[in-house]
Amino acid sequence: MNQEAGTASGERTISNTCGYCSTGCNLMVTLAGGKVKSRKPNPGYPVNLGKVCPKGFTMLDHLGAADRAVAPLMKDEAGELVPVGWDRALEEFTRNFKKIQKSYGNQSVAFLSTGQITTEEFALLGALAKFGMGIVHGDGNTRQCMATAVVAYKQAFGFDAPPFTYRDFEESDVLVFVGANIVIAHPIMWNRVRRNPKKPEIVVLDPRKTEISKFATQHYPIRPKSDLALLYGIARIFVEQGWVDRNYIRDNTSGFEEFSSHLQKYPLQRVVSATGIDAEGIMKLARTIHEGERVSFWWTMGVNQSHQGVRTAEAVINLALLTGNIGRAGTGPNSITGQCNAMGSRLFSNTTSLFAG
Ligand code: SF4
């Protein structure tokens, strides 16, 4: 909650970010008597631009759920969970953790975090765990879903940072979605695609007929686990046809010759056999990317949680690097996360390689 405005009637309106998916839409929520009276999309918020999906309208409903935890619970002598005050809970927590650490060492306790808290809370959690409690193991569930993208970005760029803004959805003339169904998973990102005035090519690589495949101008229903072969095959076509940005590669990359040698293992016929897409279709896909002036590549869990996920994410990144589709509006190899502050978790504290900032 980052804004608050009161009214004469005692009502107050707050701005609140939806936590259901990673898009980060913002709503204005009016509270009266401690209850939600109304809610509407925040028209001035740069993420959702006055729109919200149906999930966002229900984002606070769980506050009134009958089984919601509203107080710390501890087991009594009979083993029943009973509510206790915060002072008691914190005292017990601290005493028991210290006891465990004293008996078994600091490595005997750990924390597991989430992508649902604010960046400031990540910083506090990391500092408290490391410097306050001497904890040596901490992790975020964001790493568990995004580890492959994190490693791919680090190996490609030296740093974990998806290089896009939501404006890029509106400025591409070719958008390639790999294992990503944002129509359902990130509806307001899809809304940003629909605002694109260029009538872009929407290319979907996905074994399944998903909601986004119905809107695609090109859907390639590849065989499961064949995305890596397809991406290498496309890269090979780029090199063979001279459809690479030599200046960009020379000025900004290393290892082009080695990568080109590796691609020799992926001739067209091998890619046809692996993917089930015919040669004409694969050439059409390669040509579409080649002819695009601003091509963006988007992936989510279909890549991240897949067979050879790091390699597949790297192969997507390499297509952007080969064609110079990076560092300009409407371009980029862009991984989309699952939780609203997954990047806060990844960047600030709660991945195993970035403890406490
Ligand atoms: S797109 Fe995601 S963040 Fe936006 S309202 Fe829907 S569920 Fe919430």
XYZ file of N, CA and C and ligand atoms in Angstrom, residues 17-27 47-48 51-59 166 182-190 338 340, ligand 1:
110
model
N -1.306 -2.878 -4.560
C -0.853 -3.662 -5.714
C -1.381 -5.082 -5.629
N -1.929 -5.559 -6.717
C -2.455 -6.920 -6.775
C -1.295 -7.911 -6.719
N -1.481 -8.943 -5.932
C -0.405 -9.929 -5.773
C -0.679 -11.256 -6.440
N -1.687 -11.325 -7.294
C -2.017 -12.629 -7.860
C -1.038 -13.092 -8.930
N -0.587 -12.188 -9.768
C 0.434 -12.586 -10.734
C 1.554 -11.572 -10.688
N 2.493 -11.683 -11.579
C 3.676 -10.824 -11.478
C 3.515 -9.467 -12.146
N 2.357 -9.217 -12.754
C 2.222 -7.981 -13.524
C 2.375 -6.746 -12.643
N 1.779 -6.771 -11.462
C 1.925 -5.637 -10.546
C 0.899 -4.543 -10.776
N -0.333 -4.897 -11.106
C -1.384 -3.894 -11.315
C -1.728 -3.207 -10.003
N -2.172 -1.970 -10.121
C -2.499 -1.198 -8.929
C -3.973 -0.804 -8.945
N -4.603 -0.934 -7.786
C -6.019 -0.576 -7.654
C -6.175 0.462 -6.557
N 1.701 0.655 -14.852
C 1.659 -0.767 -15.218
C 0.362 -1.102 -15.930
N -0.765 -0.841 -15.263
C -2.048 -1.337 -15.797
C -2.861 -0.257 -16.498
N -6.587 -0.351 -16.224
C -7.256 -1.642 -16.478
C -6.930 -2.594 -15.339
N -7.732 -3.629 -15.228
C -7.419 -4.688 -14.275
C -8.150 -5.936 -14.747
N -7.600 -7.085 -14.423
C -8.269 -8.315 -14.852
C -9.202 -8.800 -13.730
N -10.058 -9.763 -13.988
C -11.020 -10.193 -12.955
C -10.357 -10.634 -11.654
N -9.171 -11.212 -11.752
C -8.504 -11.649 -10.519
C -8.200 -10.455 -9.619
N -7.811 -9.343 -10.239
C -7.454 -8.163 -9.451
C -8.613 -7.655 -8.607
N -9.828 -7.765 -9.133
C -10.975 -7.267 -8.371
C -11.231 -8.094 -7.111
N -10.681 -9.302 -7.076
C -10.900 -10.146 -5.887
C -9.677 -10.166 -4.975
N -8.733 -9.255 -5.221
C -7.431 -9.415 -4.562
C -7.486 -9.306 -3.043
N 7.189 -2.718 -19.848
C 5.918 -3.108 -20.463
C 5.645 -2.337 -21.756
N 0.352 -15.629 -21.726
C 0.047 -14.452 -20.905
C -1.414 -14.036 -20.985
N -2.144 -14.557 -21.944
C -3.577 -14.225 -21.998
C -4.258 -14.645 -20.693
N -3.842 -15.775 -20.159
C -4.416 -16.269 -18.913
C -3.538 -15.939 -17.709
N -2.245 -16.115 -17.861
C -1.362 -15.994 -16.697
C -1.058 -14.542 -16.326
N -1.007 -13.657 -17.310
C -0.677 -12.243 -17.058
C -1.584 -11.377 -17.934
N -2.871 -11.341 -17.630
C -3.829 -10.727 -18.569
C -3.545 -9.261 -18.900
N -3.022 -8.516 -17.952
C -2.797 -7.096 -18.259
C -1.555 -6.917 -19.131
N -0.613 -7.830 -19.076
C 0.485 -7.781 -20.058
C -0.085 -8.028 -21.453
N -1.010 -8.958 -21.543
C -1.647 -9.206 -22.844
C -2.405 -7.957 -23.300
N 6.580 -14.992 -12.132
C 5.273 -15.477 -11.699
C 4.674 -14.701 -10.551
N 4.485 -11.090 -7.921
C 4.529 -9.642 -8.131
C 5.882 -9.036 -7.786
S -3.004 -9.033 -14.437
Fe -2.126 -9.978 -12.588
S -1.555 -8.239 -11.238
Fe -3.004 -7.459 -12.826
S -5.009 -7.598 -11.862
Fe -4.719 -9.487 -13.041
S -3.867 -10.954 -11.550
Fe -3.647 -8.905 -10.662
